[in-house]
Amino acid sequence: MLTLKIEFLQIYLQISIHLLHLPVSVIIKIETRVMSIRPNCGPSTGGTLMSILGTGIYETQHQGIRFEYSKYKVDVECSYDPNTCCFSCITPHFDNVTQENIEWPQYCKIKITLDGETYYDCEKSFLIYCNHSFNIASKIMVNTIFPRCAS
């Protein structure tokens, strides 16, 4: 007998084995844990395809991602890819959240939900930068590398 029990962000796998007519049960607990967010930065205008890879991530029809920065929270839908076992979403247009002038760059917290109501911290951050800042940064050049050789 094999049963699968899912409770919020924890998956319990219960395997029952009958040995000598005595039931023996083993419970394996898999917690949701985010291993990586790629890419870990994007422009304030949004539109970046972001992937979240971790354990205990699965399709629920209610999964989502929340971006929290400054005093704002932006929720977006995400899709689950069973081949890579990760969530993916398109980052929102962060500039359109408020009429206030937000100063970029800013780090934002990433949270995920599987039930559409309870959000859990991914313990990873996403850097939001202004497109103009990115153009300035792209003009930085490397003048020297030290040390010049390695063994």
PDB file of C-alpha atoms in Angstrom:
ATOM      1  CA  MET A   1       0.000   0.000   0.000  1.00  0.00           C
ATOM      2  CA  LEU A   2       1.364   3.447  -0.955  1.00  0.00           C
ATOM      3  CA  THR A   3      -0.333   6.668   0.144  1.00  0.00           C
ATOM      4  CA  LEU A   4       0.601  10.284  -0.472  1.00  0.00           C
ATOM      5  CA  LYS A   5      -0.531  12.971   1.938  1.00  0.00           C
ATOM      6  CA  ILE A   6       0.028  16.674   1.111  1.00  0.00           C
ATOM      7  CA  GLU A   7      -0.282  19.395   3.746  1.00  0.00           C
ATOM      8  CA  PHE A   8       0.483  22.955   2.642  1.00  0.00           C
ATOM      9  CA  LEU A   9       4.235  23.124   1.968  1.00  0.00           C
ATOM     10  CA  GLN A  10       5.116  19.691   3.293  1.00  0.00           C
ATOM     11  CA  ILE A  11       4.774  16.389   1.514  1.00  0.00           C
ATOM     12  CA  TYR A  12       4.501  13.226   3.540  1.00  0.00           C
ATOM     13  CA  LEU A  13       5.099   9.925   1.813  1.00  0.00           C
ATOM     14  CA  GLN A  14       3.818   7.007   3.820  1.00  0.00           C
ATOM     15  CA  ILE A  15       4.844   3.545   2.758  1.00  0.00           C
ATOM     16  CA  SER A  16       3.258   0.603   4.492  1.00  0.00           C
ATOM     17  CA  ILE A  17       4.883  -2.792   4.173  1.00  0.00           C
ATOM     18  CA  HIS A  18       3.370  -5.971   5.473  1.00  0.00           C
ATOM     19  CA  LEU A  19       6.071  -8.263   6.846  1.00  0.00           C
ATOM     20  CA  LEU A  20       5.019 -11.485   8.504  1.00  0.00           C
ATOM     21  CA  HIS A  21       1.478 -10.137   8.620  1.00  0.00           C
ATOM     22  CA  LEU A  22       2.634  -7.192  10.797  1.00  0.00           C
ATOM     23  CA  PRO A  23       2.194  -3.730   9.232  1.00  0.00           C
ATOM     24  CA  VAL A  24       5.337  -1.582   9.206  1.00  0.00           C
ATOM     25  CA  SER A  25       5.082   2.092   8.216  1.00  0.00           C
ATOM     26  CA  VAL A  26       7.778   4.528   7.154  1.00  0.00           C
ATOM     27  CA  ILE A  27       7.057   8.256   6.830  1.00  0.00           C
ATOM     28  CA  ILE A  28       9.342  10.460   4.739  1.00  0.00           C
ATOM     29  CA  LYS A  29       8.874  14.216   5.167  1.00  0.00           C
ATOM     30  CA  ILE A  30       9.835  16.499   2.254  1.00  0.00           C
ATOM     31  CA  GLU A  31       9.763  20.205   3.139  1.00  0.00           C
ATOM     32  CA  THR A  32       9.500  22.920   0.524  1.00  0.00           C
ATOM     33  CA  ARG A  33      12.880  24.576   0.233  1.00  0.00           C
ATOM     34  CA  VAL A  34      13.989  26.948  -2.514  1.00  0.00           C
ATOM     35  CA  MET A  35      17.473  26.131  -3.791  1.00  0.00           C
ATOM     36  CA  SER A  36      17.857  28.817  -6.456  1.00  0.00           C
ATOM     37  CA  ILE A  37      16.174  31.674  -8.256  1.00  0.00           C
ATOM     38  CA  ARG A  38      17.330  32.351 -11.803  1.00  0.00           C
ATOM     39  CA  PRO A  39      17.962  35.021 -12.774  1.00  0.00           C
ATOM     40  CA  ASN A  40      18.308  36.769  -9.421  1.00  0.00           C
ATOM     41  CA  CYS A  41      17.885  40.271 -10.878  1.00  0.00           C
ATOM     42  CA  GLY A  42      15.785  42.080 -13.452  1.00  0.00           C
ATOM     43  CA  PRO A  43      14.645  45.517 -14.621  1.00  0.00           C
ATOM     44  CA  SER A  44      11.997  47.585 -12.859  1.00  0.00           C
ATOM     45  CA  THR A  45       9.955  47.416 -16.070  1.00  0.00           C
ATOM     46  CA  GLY A  46       9.444  43.679 -15.478  1.00  0.00           C
ATOM     47  CA  GLY A  47       9.058  41.051 -18.152  1.00  0.00           C
ATOM     48  CA  THR A  48      11.894  38.806 -16.958  1.00  0.00           C
ATOM     49  CA  LEU A  49      11.243  35.048 -17.081  1.00  0.00           C
ATOM     50  CA  MET A  50      12.211  33.822 -13.616  1.00  0.00           C
ATOM     51  CA  SER A  51      12.561  30.184 -12.475  1.00  0.00           C
ATOM     52  CA  ILE A  52      12.431  28.899  -8.907  1.00  0.00           C
ATOM     53  CA  LEU A  53      14.022  25.522  -8.264  1.00  0.00           C
ATOM     54  CA  GLY A  54      13.637  23.662  -4.991  1.00  0.00           C
ATOM     55  CA  THR A  55      12.286  20.658  -3.148  1.00  0.00           C
ATOM     56  CA  GLY A  56       8.628  20.064  -2.309  1.00  0.00           C
ATOM     57  CA  ILE A  57       7.453  22.206  -5.238  1.00  0.00           C
ATOM     58  CA  TYR A  58       4.464  20.786  -7.111  1.00  0.00           C
ATOM     59  CA  GLU A  59       1.370  21.680  -9.142  1.00  0.00           C
ATOM     60  CA  THR A  60      -1.621  22.787  -7.060  1.00  0.00           C
ATOM     61  CA  GLN A  61      -3.635  25.051  -9.410  1.00  0.00           C
ATOM     62  CA  HIS A  62      -3.193  27.795  -6.749  1.00  0.00           C
ATOM     63  CA  GLN A  63       0.575  28.308  -6.717  1.00  0.00           C
ATOM     64  CA  GLY A  64       1.943  31.826  -6.944  1.00  0.00           C
ATOM     65  CA  ILE A  65       4.914  34.078  -6.290  1.00  0.00           C
ATOM     66  CA  ARG A  66       4.983  37.281  -4.254  1.00  0.00           C
ATOM     67  CA  PHE A  67       7.555  40.058  -4.660  1.00  0.00           C
ATOM     68  CA  GLU A  68       7.929  42.253  -1.540  1.00  0.00           C
ATOM     69  CA  TYR A  69       9.965  45.453  -1.708  1.00  0.00           C
ATOM     70  CA  SER A  70       9.823  48.762   0.134  1.00  0.00           C
ATOM     71  CA  LYS A  71       6.221  48.762   1.405  1.00  0.00           C
ATOM     72  CA  TYR A  72       4.735  46.992  -1.610  1.00  0.00           C
ATOM     73  CA  LYS A  73       3.613  43.441  -2.344  1.00  0.00           C
ATOM     74  CA  VAL A  74       3.024  42.218  -5.873  1.00  0.00           C
ATOM     75  CA  ASP A  75       1.540  38.757  -6.505  1.00  0.00           C
ATOM     76  CA  VAL A  76       1.936  36.955  -9.818  1.00  0.00           C
ATOM     77  CA  GLU A  77       0.756  33.600 -11.103  1.00  0.00           C
ATOM     78  CA  CYS A  78       3.343  30.971 -11.845  1.00  0.00           C
ATOM     79  CA  SER A  79       3.404  27.729 -13.743  1.00  0.00           C
ATOM     80  CA  TYR A  80       4.880  24.398 -12.745  1.00  0.00           C
ATOM     81  CA  ASP A  81       7.135  22.473 -15.114  1.00  0.00           C
ATOM     82  CA  PRO A  82       7.085  18.748 -14.248  1.00  0.00           C
ATOM     83  CA  ASN A  83      10.207  18.113 -16.365  1.00  0.00           C
ATOM     84  CA  THR A  84      12.399  20.484 -14.345  1.00  0.00           C
ATOM     85  CA  CYS A  85      10.335  20.413 -11.108  1.00  0.00           C
ATOM     86  CA  CYS A  86      10.392  24.202 -10.858  1.00  0.00           C
ATOM     87  CA  PHE A  87       8.048  27.183 -10.892  1.00  0.00           C
ATOM     88  CA  SER A  88       8.383  29.907 -13.500  1.00  0.00           C
ATOM     89  CA  CYS A  89       6.807  33.335 -13.800  1.00  0.00           C
ATOM     90  CA  ILE A  90       7.172  36.641 -15.585  1.00  0.00           C
ATOM     91  CA  THR A  91       8.271  39.426 -13.231  1.00  0.00           C
ATOM     92  CA  PRO A  92       5.741  42.266 -12.893  1.00  0.00           C
ATOM     93  CA  HIS A  93       6.196  45.889 -13.945  1.00  0.00           C
ATOM     94  CA  PHE A  94       7.436  47.165 -10.582  1.00  0.00           C
ATOM     95  CA  ASP A  95       7.254  50.844 -11.641  1.00  0.00           C
ATOM     96  CA  ASN A  96       3.471  50.581 -12.141  1.00  0.00           C
ATOM     97  CA  VAL A  97       2.707  49.486  -8.570  1.00  0.00           C
ATOM     98  CA  THR A  98       2.477  53.043  -7.258  1.00  0.00           C
ATOM     99  CA  GLN A  99       2.471  56.653  -8.392  1.00  0.00           C
ATOM    100  CA  GLU A 100       5.399  57.325  -6.033  1.00  0.00           C
ATOM    101  CA  ASN A 101       8.880  57.634  -7.434  1.00  0.00           C
ATOM    102  CA  ILE A 102      10.716  54.509  -6.265  1.00  0.00           C
ATOM    103  CA  GLU A 103      14.476  54.681  -6.050  1.00  0.00           C
ATOM    104  CA  TRP A 104      16.203  51.750  -7.734  1.00  0.00           C
ATOM    105  CA  PRO A 105      18.036  49.418  -7.292  1.00  0.00           C
ATOM    106  CA  GLN A 106      16.252  47.570  -4.494  1.00  0.00           C
ATOM    107  CA  TYR A 107      16.327  44.025  -3.223  1.00  0.00           C
ATOM    108  CA  CYS A 108      12.973  42.357  -2.826  1.00  0.00           C
ATOM    109  CA  LYS A 109      11.951  39.243  -0.915  1.00  0.00           C
ATOM    110  CA  ILE A 110      10.511  36.347  -2.856  1.00  0.00           C
ATOM    111  CA  LYS A 111       7.714  34.299  -1.309  1.00  0.00           C
ATOM    112  CA  ILE A 112       5.795  31.330  -2.720  1.00  0.00           C
ATOM    113  CA  THR A 113       2.356  29.907  -2.086  1.00  0.00           C
ATOM    114  CA  LEU A 114       0.859  26.567  -2.971  1.00  0.00           C
ATOM    115  CA  ASP A 115      -2.654  27.246  -1.688  1.00  0.00           C
ATOM    116  CA  GLY A 116      -3.053  30.872  -2.849  1.00  0.00           C
ATOM    117  CA  GLU A 117      -3.374  32.143   0.730  1.00  0.00           C
ATOM    118  CA  THR A 118      -0.343  31.263   2.848  1.00  0.00           C
ATOM    119  CA  TYR A 119       2.985  32.633   1.618  1.00  0.00           C
ATOM    120  CA  TYR A 120       6.352  31.272   2.687  1.00  0.00           C
ATOM    121  CA  ASP A 121       9.686  33.085   2.515  1.00  0.00           C
ATOM    122  CA  CYS A 122      12.081  31.617  -0.067  1.00  0.00           C
ATOM    123  CA  GLU A 123      15.085  33.014   1.819  1.00  0.00           C
ATOM    124  CA  LYS A 124      16.309  34.337  -1.530  1.00  0.00           C
ATOM    125  CA  SER A 125      16.247  37.886  -2.851  1.00  0.00           C
ATOM    126  CA  PHE A 126      15.729  39.416  -6.277  1.00  0.00           C
ATOM    127  CA  LEU A 127      17.487  42.655  -7.258  1.00  0.00           C
ATOM    128  CA  ILE A 128      15.277  45.131  -9.111  1.00  0.00           C
ATOM    129  CA  TYR A 129      17.307  47.671 -11.063  1.00  0.00           C
ATOM    130  CA  CYS A 130      16.356  50.658 -13.165  1.00  0.00           C
ATOM    131  CA  ASN A 131      16.922  50.212 -16.896  1.00  0.00           C
ATOM    132  CA  HIS A 132      18.937  53.457 -16.938  1.00  0.00           C
ATOM    133  CA  SER A 133      21.199  52.163 -14.155  1.00  0.00           C
ATOM    134  CA  PHE A 134      21.844  49.029 -16.180  1.00  0.00           C
ATOM    135  CA  ASN A 135      22.991  51.063 -19.188  1.00  0.00           C
ATOM    136  CA  ILE A 136      25.506  52.955 -17.024  1.00  0.00           C
ATOM    137  CA  ALA A 137      26.767  49.733 -15.463  1.00  0.00           C
ATOM    138  CA  SER A 138      27.289  48.189 -18.908  1.00  0.00           C
ATOM    139  CA  LYS A 139      29.983  50.824 -19.616  1.00  0.00           C
ATOM    140  CA  ILE A 140      32.219  49.594 -16.770  1.00  0.00           C
ATOM    141  CA  MET A 141      35.467  48.131 -18.092  1.00  0.00           C
ATOM    142  CA  VAL A 142      38.059  45.863 -16.471  1.00  0.00           C
ATOM    143  CA  ASN A 143      41.500  47.524 -16.385  1.00  0.00           C
ATOM    144  CA  THR A 144      43.511  45.057 -14.320  1.00  0.00           C
ATOM    145  CA  ILE A 145      43.229  41.495 -13.064  1.00  0.00           C
ATOM    146  CA  PHE A 146      45.269  40.488 -10.041  1.00  0.00           C
ATOM    147  CA  PRO A 147      46.881  38.039  -9.733  1.00  0.00           C
ATOM    148  CA  ARG A 148      47.717  37.709 -13.390  1.00  0.00           C
ATOM    149  CA  CYS A 149      48.291  33.960 -13.170  1.00  0.00           C
ATOM    150  CA  ALA A 150      47.329  31.044 -10.979  1.00  0.00           C
ATOM    151  CA  SER A 151      48.705  27.588 -10.380  1.00  0.00           C
TER     152      SER A 151
END
